[in-house]
Coordinates of N, CA and C in Angstrom, one line a residue:
X1 N 86.8 -37.1 73.2 CA 87.4 -36.0 73.2 C 88.2 -35.6 74.4
X2 N 87.7 -35.7 75.5 CA 87.7 -35.3 76.8 C 89.2 -36.1 77.0
X3 N 89.3 -37.3 76.8 CA 89.8 -38.3 76.6 C 91.3 -38.2 76.3
X4 N 91.7 -37.9 74.9 CA 92.9 -37.5 74.8 C 92.9 -36.3 74.9
X5 N 92.3 -34.9 75.9 CA 92.9 -34.0 76.6 C 94.0 -33.8 77.6
X6 N 95.0 -33.0 76.8 CA 95.6 -32.4 78.0 C 96.0 -32.0 79.2
X7 N 95.4 -32.1 80.2 CA 94.9 -31.1 81.1 C 96.2 -31.0 82.2
X8 N 96.0 -29.8 83.2 CA 97.3 -28.8 83.8 C 96.2 -28.6 85.4
X9 N 96.4 -29.6 86.7 CA 95.7 -28.9 87.5 C 96.5 -27.9 88.5
X10 N 96.5 -26.9 88.8 CA 97.3 -26.0 89.6 C 96.6 -25.7 90.7
X11 N 97.3 -25.7 92.0 CA 96.6 -25.4 92.6 C 97.6 -24.2 93.8
X12 N 96.5 -23.0 94.1 CA 97.0 -22.0 94.9 C 96.9 -21.9 96.4
X13 N 96.1 -23.6 96.5 CA 95.5 -23.7 98.1 C 96.3 -24.5 98.5
X14 N 96.0 -24.2 99.9 CA 97.0 -25.3 101.0 C 96.0 -26.4 101.3
X15 N 94.9 -26.4 100.7 CA 93.9 -27.8 100.9 C 94.3 -28.8 100.2
X16 N 95.2 -29.8 100.6 CA 95.7 -30.9 100.0 C 94.4 -32.0 99.6
X17 N 93.0 -31.5 100.2 CA 91.9 -32.5 99.9 C 91.7 -32.9 98.7
X18 N 91.2 -31.4 98.2 CA 90.5 -31.1 96.6 C 91.1 -32.1 95.5
X19 N 92.7 -31.5 95.4 CA 93.6 -31.8 94.4 C 93.7 -33.4 93.9
X20 N 93.1 -34.2 95.3 CA 92.9 -35.2 95.4 C 91.8 -36.6 94.7
X21 N 91.0 -35.2 95.4 CA 89.9 -35.8 94.8 C 89.5 -35.4 93.3
X22 N 90.2 -34.4 93.0 CA 89.5 -34.4 91.7 C 90.7 -35.3 91.0
X23 N 92.2 -35.8 91.0 CA 92.8 -36.5 90.2 C 91.8 -38.0 90.8
X24 N 91.0 -38.1 91.4 CA 90.0 -39.2 91.9 C 89.1 -39.7 90.6
X25 N 88.5 -38.0 90.3 CA 87.4 -37.9 89.4 C 88.0 -38.1 88.3
X26 N 89.0 -37.5 87.5 CA 89.7 -37.8 86.3 C 90.8 -38.3 86.3
X27 N 90.8 -39.8 86.8 CA 92.1 -40.6 86.8 C 91.8 -41.7 85.8
X28 N 90.8 -41.0 84.8 CA 91.3 -42.1 83.7 C 91.7 -40.8 82.6
X29 N 91.8 -39.8 83.1 CA 92.3 -38.4 81.7 C 93.9 -38.1 82.6
X30 N 94.2 -37.8 80.7 CA 96.0 -37.8 81.3 C 95.9 -35.6 81.9
X31 N 95.6 -36.9 83.3 CA 96.0 -35.1 84.3 C 97.3 -34.7 84.9
X32 N 97.8 -34.0 84.9 CA 99.0 -33.6 85.8 C 98.9 -32.2 86.8
X33 N 99.0 -32.9 87.5 CA 99.3 -32.3 89.1 C 99.9 -31.2 89.8
X34 N 100.0 -29.7 90.1 CA 100.9 -28.6 89.9 C 101.0 -28.0 91.3
X35 N 101.9 -28.1 92.3 CA 101.5 -26.6 93.4 C 102.2 -25.7 93.5
X36 N 101.2 -24.7 93.5 CA 102.0 -23.2 93.1 C 102.0 -22.8 94.6
X37 N 100.8 -23.4 95.9 CA 100.8 -22.5 97.0 C 102.0 -21.6 97.6
X38 N 103.3 -21.9 96.9 CA 104.3 -21.0 97.7 C 105.0 -19.7 96.7
X39 N 104.3 -20.0 95.6 CA 104.5 -19.0 94.8 C 103.4 -17.4 94.5
X40 N 104.0 -16.5 94.1 CA 103.1 -15.1 94.0 C 103.9 -14.4 93.2
X41 N 103.1 -13.5 92.6 CA 103.9 -12.0 91.6 C 104.8 -12.6 90.6
X42 N 105.7 -12.3 90.1 CA 105.7 -12.6 88.9 C 106.3 -13.6 88.6
X43 N 107.3 -14.1 89.8 CA 107.5 -16.0 89.8 C 106.0 -16.5 89.5
X44 N 104.9 -16.7 90.1 CA 104.1 -16.9 89.6 C 103.7 -17.3 88.2
X45 N 103.6 -15.9 87.7 CA 103.4 -15.4 86.3 C 104.6 -16.4 85.5
X46 N 105.6 -16.5 85.5 CA 107.3 -17.0 85.4 C 106.7 -18.4 85.4
X47 N 106.2 -19.4 86.6 CA 106.6 -20.8 86.7 C 105.2 -21.2 85.4
X48 N 103.9 -20.2 85.5 CA 102.7 -20.4 84.5 C 103.4 -20.9 83.4
X49 N 104.0 -19.3 83.0 CA 104.2 -19.7 81.5 C 105.3 -20.7 81.1
X50 N 106.0 -21.4 82.2 CA 106.9 -22.3 81.7 C 106.0 -23.3 81.6
X51 N 104.9 -23.4 82.7 CA 104.2 -24.5 82.6 C 103.5 -25.1 81.6
X52 N 103.1 -23.9 80.8 CA 101.9 -23.9 79.5 C 103.3 -24.6 78.3
X53 N 104.0 -23.9 78.7 CA 105.5 -24.2 77.0 C 105.5 -25.8 77.2
X54 N 105.8 -26.1 78.4 CA 106.2 -27.3 78.5 C 105.3 -28.6 78.5
X55 N 103.7 -28.2 79.1 CA 102.9 -29.3 78.9 C 102.0 -28.8 78.0
X56 N 101.8 -27.6 77.3 CA 101.2 -27.7 76.4 C 99.2 -28.5 76.8
X57 N 98.9 -27.7 77.9 CA 97.8 -28.5 78.1 C 96.4 -27.7 77.4
X58 N 95.9 -28.4 76.8 CA 94.3 -28.3 76.3 C 93.2 -27.4 77.5
X59 N 93.3 -27.9 78.3 CA 92.5 -27.2 79.6 C 93.3 -26.8 81.1
X60 N 93.2 -26.0 81.6 CA 94.2 -25.6 83.1 C 93.0 -25.5 83.8
X61 N 93.1 -25.9 85.2 CA 92.1 -26.4 86.2 C 93.0 -25.6 87.3
X62 N 92.2 -24.3 87.9 CA 92.6 -23.8 89.2 C 92.2 -24.0 90.2
X63 N 93.0 -24.4 91.3 CA 92.0 -24.0 92.6 C 92.5 -22.9 93.6
X64 N 91.9 -22.2 93.7 CA 92.0 -21.0 94.1 C 91.1 -20.2 95.5
X65 N 92.2 -19.9 96.3 CA 91.5 -19.4 97.8 C 91.0 -17.9 97.6
X66 N 91.5 -17.1 97.0 CA 90.8 -16.1 97.0 C 91.4 -14.5 98.3
X67 N 92.6 -15.8 98.5 CA 93.1 -15.1 100.3 C 93.4 -13.7 100.7
X68 N 94.0 -13.7 99.8 CA 94.8 -12.5 99.2 C 96.5 -12.4 99.0
X69 N 96.7 -13.9 99.0 CA 98.3 -14.5 99.0 C 98.6 -14.9 97.9
X70 N 97.7 -15.7 97.3 CA 97.6 -16.6 96.0 C 96.8 -15.7 95.0
X71 N 96.9 -14.6 95.0 CA 95.5 -14.4 94.1 C 95.6 -14.7 92.5
X72 N 93.9 -14.9 92.1 CA 94.3 -15.4 90.9 C 95.1 -14.8 89.8
X73 N 95.8 -15.4 89.2 CA 96.7 -14.7 88.1 C 95.8 -14.0 86.7
X74 N 94.8 -13.2 86.9 CA 94.2 -12.8 85.8 C 95.1 -11.9 84.6
X75 N 95.9 -11.7 85.2 CA 96.6 -10.9 83.6 C 97.2 -12.3 82.9
X76 N 97.5 -13.0 83.8 CA 98.6 -14.6 82.4 C 96.8 -15.0 81.8
X77 N 95.9 -15.1 82.5 CA 94.9 -15.2 81.3 C 94.3 -14.0 80.5
X78 N 94.9 -13.1 80.5 CA 94.3 -11.7 79.3 C 95.7 -11.9 78.5
X79 N 96.7 -12.3 79.2 CA 97.9 -12.4 78.2 C 97.7 -12.9 77.1
X80 N 98.1 -12.3 75.7 CA 98.2 -13.3 74.7 C 98.5 -14.4 74.3
X81 N 99.6 -14.6 75.3 CA 100.8 -16.2 74.9 C 100.2 -16.9 76.0
X82 N 98.9 -16.9 76.0 CA 97.7 -18.0 76.8 C 96.2 -17.5 76.2
X83 N 96.1 -17.2 75.4 CA 94.7 -16.4 75.5 C 94.0 -17.8 74.8
X84 N 94.8 -18.9 74.0 CA 93.9 -19.8 73.5 C 93.9 -21.1 74.5
X85 N 94.2 -20.9 76.1 CA 94.2 -21.6 76.7 C 92.9 -22.0 77.5
X86 N 91.9 -23.5 77.6 CA 90.8 -22.9 78.3 C 91.1 -23.4 79.9
X87 N 90.5 -22.4 80.6 CA 90.7 -22.6 82.1 C 89.5 -23.0 83.0
X88 N 89.6 -23.7 83.8 CA 88.1 -23.2 84.7 C 88.8 -23.9 86.7
X89 N 88.1 -22.9 87.0 CA 88.2 -21.9 87.8 C 87.4 -23.0 89.0
X90 N 88.0 -23.4 90.4 CA 87.4 -23.8 91.1 C 87.8 -22.8 93.0
X91 N 86.9 -22.5 93.6 CA 87.6 -21.9 94.5 C 85.8 -21.7 95.3
X92 N 86.1 -20.8 96.4 CA 84.8 -21.0 97.6 C 83.7 -20.1 96.6
X93 N 82.6 -20.0 97.7 CA 81.4 -19.6 96.9 C 81.4 -18.3 97.6
X94 N 81.8 -18.0 98.5 CA 81.3 -16.7 99.9 C 81.6 -15.4 99.0
X95 N 82.4 -15.0 98.1 CA 83.0 -13.9 97.6 C 82.2 -13.7 96.3
X96 N 81.3 -13.2 95.7 CA 80.7 -13.2 94.3 C 81.3 -12.2 93.7
X97 N 81.8 -11.0 94.1 CA 83.1 -10.5 93.1 C 83.7 -10.9 93.2
X98 N 84.6 -11.9 93.6 CA 86.0 -13.0 93.0 C 85.1 -13.4 92.1
X99 N 83.4 -14.1 92.1 CA 83.5 -15.2 91.0 C 82.7 -14.4 89.6
X100 N 82.7 -13.0 89.8 CA 82.0 -12.0 89.3 C 83.6 -12.1 88.4
X101 N 84.7 -11.3 88.8 CA 86.2 -11.1 88.4 C 86.2 -11.9 87.0
X102 N 86.5 -13.8 87.8 CA 86.8 -14.9 87.6 C 85.9 -15.0 85.4
X103 N 84.5 -14.8 86.4 CA 83.5 -14.8 85.0 C 84.1 -13.1 83.8
X104 N 84.6 -12.8 84.0 CA 85.2 -11.7 83.2 C 86.6 -11.5 82.7
X105 N 87.1 -12.2 83.3 CA 88.4 -12.9 82.6 C 88.3 -14.2 81.2
X106 N 88.7 -14.8 81.1 CA 89.1 -15.2 80.1 C 88.8 -16.9 80.7
X107 N 88.0 -16.8 81.7 CA 87.9 -18.5 82.0 C 87.2 -18.7 81.4
X108 N 86.9 -19.9 81.1 CA 86.0 -21.3 80.3 C 84.6 -21.5 81.9
X109 N 84.8 -21.4 82.8 CA 83.5 -22.0 84.0 C 84.4 -21.7 85.0
X110 N 83.4 -22.2 86.4 CA 84.0 -21.6 87.7 C 83.0 -22.6 87.9
X111 N 83.6 -23.4 89.3 CA 82.7 -24.6 90.2 C 82.9 -24.1 91.7
X112 N 82.5 -24.2 92.4 CA 82.4 -23.8 93.8 C 83.3 -25.5 93.9
X113 N 83.8 -25.6 95.6 CA 84.5 -26.1 95.8 C 83.5 -27.7 96.3
X114 N 82.3 -27.6 97.0 CA 81.2 -28.5 97.2 C 80.4 -29.0 95.7
X115 N 80.9 -28.3 94.8 CA 80.2 -29.0 93.7 C 81.2 -29.9 92.6
X116 N 82.8 -29.9 93.1 CA 83.6 -30.6 92.5 C 83.1 -32.1 91.7
X117 N 82.8 -32.9 93.2 CA 82.2 -34.2 92.7 C 81.3 -34.3 91.9
X118 N 80.4 -33.5 92.3 CA 79.1 -33.3 91.1 C 79.3 -32.6 89.9
X119 N 79.9 -32.6 89.5 CA 80.4 -31.7 88.4 C 81.5 -31.7 87.2
X120 N 83.0 -32.1 88.4 CA 83.7 -31.5 87.3 C 83.9 -32.4 86.2
X121 N 83.6 -33.7 85.7 CA 83.4 -34.0 84.8 C 82.9 -33.8 83.4
X122 N 82.0 -33.3 83.9 CA 80.8 -32.7 83.1 C 81.5 -31.0 82.8
X123 N 81.7 -30.5 83.9 CA 82.3 -29.5 83.3 C 83.5 -29.5 82.6
X124 N 84.5 -30.4 82.9 CA 85.2 -30.5 82.3 C 85.3 -30.8 80.2
X125 N 84.5 -31.7 80.6 CA 83.9 -32.4 78.9 C 83.2 -31.6 78.3
X126 N 82.2 -29.8 78.8 CA 81.7 -29.0 78.1 C 83.3 -28.0 78.0
X127 N 83.9 -27.7 78.8 CA 85.0 -26.7 78.5 C 86.0 -27.8 77.4
X128 N 86.2 -28.3 76.7 CA 87.3 -29.0 76.2 C 86.3 -29.3 74.8
X129 N 84.9 -29.2 74.9 CA 84.2 -28.9 73.7 C 83.8 -27.5 73.4
X130 N 84.5 -26.9 73.5 CA 84.8 -25.4 73.3 C 83.3 -24.5 73.9
X131 N 82.5 -25.6 75.3 CA 81.1 -24.3 75.8 C 81.8 -24.3 77.1
X132 N 81.1 -23.3 77.8 CA 81.1 -22.3 79.2 C 80.5 -23.7 80.1
X133 N 81.0 -23.4 81.7 CA 80.3 -24.6 82.3 C 80.5 -23.7 83.2
X134 N 78.8 -23.0 83.8 CA 78.6 -23.3 85.8 C 77.7 -23.6 85.9
X135 N 77.4 -23.9 87.0 CA 76.1 -24.6 87.7 C 75.2 -23.3 87.6
X136 N 74.0 -23.3 87.1 CA 73.4 -22.4 86.3 C 72.3 -21.8 87.8
X137 N 71.8 -22.3 88.9 CA 71.6 -21.4 89.9 C 72.9 -21.0 90.5
X138 N 74.1 -20.7 90.4 CA 74.9 -20.4 91.3 C 75.1 -19.6 89.9
X139 N 75.3 -19.9 88.7 CA 75.1 -18.4 88.0 C 74.5 -17.6 87.9
X140 N 73.2 -17.8 88.2 CA 72.1 -16.5 88.5 C 72.1 -15.7 89.5
X141 N 72.4 -16.9 90.8 CA 73.0 -15.8 91.6 C 73.6 -14.6 91.8
X142 N 74.7 -15.4 91.2 CA 76.0 -14.4 91.3 C 75.4 -13.0 90.2
X143 N 75.0 -13.6 89.1 CA 74.6 -12.0 88.4 C 73.5 -11.2 89.4
X144 N 72.3 -12.3 89.9 CA 71.5 -11.0 90.9 C 72.4 -10.5 91.5
X145 N 73.2 -11.2 92.4 CA 74.2 -9.7 93.5 C 75.1 -9.2 93.0
X146 N 75.0 -9.3 91.9 CA 76.1 -8.3 90.9 C 75.6 -7.0 90.8
X147 N 73.8 -7.3 90.0 CA 73.3 -6.1 89.9 C 72.6 -5.3 90.9
X148 N 72.7 -5.7 92.0 CA 72.3 -5.5 93.6 C 73.2 -4.2 93.9
X149 N 74.6 -5.1 93.8 CA 75.3 -4.2 94.4 C 75.8 -2.9 93.5
X150 N 76.1 -3.5 92.0 CA 76.1 -2.2 90.9 C 74.6 -1.3 91.1
X151 N 73.6 -1.4 91.1 CA 72.8 -0.8 91.6 C 72.8 0.3 93.0
X152 N 73.3 -0.7 93.8 CA 73.3 0.4 94.7 C 74.5 1.3 94.8
X153 N 75.9 1.0 94.3 CA 77.0 1.4 94.0 C 76.7 2.7 93.4
X154 N 75.3 3.1 92.5 CA 75.4 4.1 91.7 C 74.4 4.7 92.6
X155 N 74.1 4.5 93.9 CA 73.5 5.6 94.3 C 73.9 6.6 95.2
X156 N 73.4 8.2 95.5 CA 74.2 9.2 96.2 C 74.0 9.2 97.1
X157 N 74.6 8.8 98.5 CA 74.5 8.7 100.2 C 74.1 10.2 100.2
X158 N 73.2 10.1 101.8 CA 72.9 11.6 102.2 C 74.1 12.4 102.6
X159 N 75.2 12.1 102.7 CA 76.3 12.6 103.1 C 76.8 13.6 101.2
X160 N 77.0 12.2 100.5 CA 77.4 12.8 98.9 C 76.3 14.0 98.3
X161 N 74.9 13.9 98.7 CA 74.3 15.1 98.4 C 74.8 16.4 99.0
X162 N 74.8 16.3 100.3 CA 75.3 17.3 100.9 C 76.4 18.0 100.2
X163 N 77.5 17.7 99.9 CA 78.6 17.5 99.3 C 78.5 18.3 97.9
X164 N 77.4 17.7 97.5 CA 77.3 17.7 95.9 C 76.8 19.3 95.9
X165 N 75.5 19.4 96.9 CA 75.0 20.6 97.0 C 76.0 21.7 97.3
X166 N 76.8 21.8 97.8 CA 77.9 22.3 98.2 C 79.0 23.0 97.6
X167 N 79.0 21.7 96.4 CA 79.6 22.1 95.8 C 79.2 22.3 94.0
X168 N 78.1 22.5 94.1 CA 76.8 23.2 93.1 C 77.0 24.8 93.0
X169 N 77.0 25.1 94.5 CA 77.3 26.4 95.0 C 78.3 27.1 94.8
X170 N 79.8 26.1 94.5 CA 80.6 27.2 93.9 C 81.7 26.2 94.8
X171 N 81.4 26.0 96.3 CA 82.3 26.1 97.0 C 83.5 24.9 96.7
X172 N 84.9 25.4 97.6 CA 85.5 24.2 97.0 C 85.7 23.5 98.2
X173 N 87.0 21.9 98.2 CA 86.7 21.2 99.6 C 86.9 21.7 101.5
X174 N 88.1 22.9 101.0 CA 88.1 23.2 102.4 C 86.8 24.2 102.5
X175 N 86.2 25.2 102.0 CA 85.2 25.5 102.2 C 84.0 25.1 102.8
X176 N 83.5 23.8 101.8 CA 82.8 22.4 102.3 C 83.0 21.9 103.9
X177 N 84.1 21.6 103.8 CA 85.1 20.9 105.4 C 84.5 22.0 106.2
X178 N 84.5 23.1 106.1 CA 84.9 24.7 107.3 C 82.8 24.1 107.5
X179 N 82.5 24.3 106.1 CA 80.8 24.6 106.0 C 80.2 23.0 107.2
X180 N 80.5 21.7 106.3 CA 80.0 20.5 107.3 C 80.3 20.5 109.2
X181 N 81.9 21.2 109.0 CA 82.4 20.3 110.0 C 83.6 19.4 109.9
X182 N 83.4 19.0 108.7 CA 84.3 17.5 108.3 C 85.6 18.0 108.4
X183 N 87.1 16.9 108.5 CA 88.2 17.2 108.1 C 87.9 17.3 106.3
X184 N 89.1 18.4 106.1 CA 89.4 18.3 104.6 C 89.7 17.2 104.2
X185 N 90.3 16.0 104.5 CA 91.1 14.9 104.4 C 89.5 14.4 104.1
X186 N 88.8 14.1 105.1 CA 87.4 13.4 104.5 C 86.7 13.8 103.5
X187 N 86.1 15.1 103.1 CA 85.9 16.1 102.1 C 86.0 15.4 100.8
X188 N 87.7 15.2 100.9 CA 88.2 15.2 99.4 C 87.8 13.6 99.0
X189 N 88.5 12.8 100.3 CA 87.9 11.0 100.2 C 86.3 10.9 99.2
X190 N 85.6 11.6 100.3 CA 84.1 11.6 99.5 C 84.4 11.9 98.3
X191 N 84.6 13.3 97.6 CA 84.4 13.7 96.8 C 85.1 12.8 95.2
X192 N 86.1 12.2 96.0 CA 87.1 11.1 95.2 C 86.4 10.0 94.8
X193 N 85.4 9.8 96.2 CA 84.3 7.9 95.6 C 82.9 8.5 94.9
X194 N 83.1 10.0 95.0 CA 81.7 10.5 93.8 C 82.4 10.2 92.8
X195 N 83.5 10.3 92.2 CA 84.4 10.7 91.0 C 84.2 9.3 90.6
X196 N 85.2 8.6 91.5 CA 85.6 7.2 91.0 C 83.8 6.3 90.5
X197 N 82.7 6.5 91.4 CA 81.7 5.9 91.3 C 80.5 6.0 90.3
X198 N 81.0 7.4 89.9 CA 80.7 8.2 88.7 C 81.1 8.1 87.3
X199 N 82.5 7.1 87.5 CA 83.5 8.0 86.0 C 83.6 9.6 85.9
X200 N 84.1 10.2 86.9 CA 84.1 11.4 86.6 C 85.7 12.1 86.8
X201 N 86.7 12.8 86.0 CA 87.7 13.0 85.4 C 88.2 14.0 85.9
X202 N 87.7 15.2 86.1 CA 87.9 16.3 86.0 C 87.2 16.7 86.9
X203 N 87.5 18.4 88.2 CA 87.0 19.3 88.7 C 85.6 19.7 88.2
X204 N 85.7 19.9 86.7 CA 84.6 20.6 85.8 C 83.6 19.9 85.4
X205 N 83.6 18.4 85.3 CA 82.9 17.4 85.7 C 82.4 17.1 86.6
X206 N 83.0 17.4 87.9 CA 82.7 16.7 89.6 C 81.5 18.0 89.5
X207 N 81.6 19.5 89.3 CA 81.0 20.4 89.9 C 79.5 20.3 88.9
X208 N 80.0 19.7 87.1 CA 78.5 19.9 86.5 C 77.6 18.4 86.7
X209 N 78.2 17.5 87.5 CA 77.8 16.7 87.7 C 76.7 16.9 89.3
X210 N 77.5 17.8 89.8 CA 76.5 18.2 91.0 C 75.5 19.1 90.7
X211 N 75.5 20.2 89.8 CA 74.6 20.8 89.5 C 73.4 20.0 88.8
X212 N 73.8 19.1 88.2 CA 72.8 18.2 87.4 C 72.0 17.2 88.7
X213 N 73.0 16.6 89.7 CA 71.8 16.0 90.9 C 71.2 17.1 91.3
X214 N 71.7 18.5 91.6 CA 70.9 19.2 92.8 C 69.5 19.6 91.8
X215 N 69.6 19.1 90.6 CA 68.8 20.1 89.7 C 67.6 18.6 89.3
X216 N 67.9 17.4 89.9 CA 67.3 16.2 89.2 C 66.1 16.2 91.3
X217 N 67.0 16.9 92.0 CA 66.2 16.6 93.3 C 65.4 17.4 93.7
X218 N 65.5 18.7 92.8 CA 64.4 19.7 93.6 C 63.7 20.3 92.3

């Protein structure tokens, strides 16, 4: 099944060695290489769409740096226009948040750069056969890192507790700033952080949350 599959390799990385390795490992397959290093934004999405229309690949392999310049086009994958296209992401393994974002997108697999020679054929085989592929050890590590980060992000810091205590007493941000001796902008920023962290969408919800938190801690 893999032998008859049409595969597109798209690189967002200036690294020329990795595409060469992939081409060598998959030289017996119908693989087309594309360098999108210099593209970004709407032009990047446009060229991706044109590629999909012209090449009609069964699988797209993306080489990504996650460097802030050639950000992986998540919106492209979520677009209904390409929702049936299978995708494999190849990227660095330092940033677990980026790997987790790939897992939350419509991608069908993820490989770290150093895993390419070992796993690329197995990954392609699995994905083309309608399966997901990721090194189990890395997958477990990513999930563990995310859970630890997620749990930590839901805790309330000491500064946040002080602000919540004053909110629960009915003080506004200006009064809290005077009481704590902080700039008002810093207090507002901390309250916004609390709102984002706990999905609070109004001043009333924030105050009710503050009252509940103070009740739980006393």
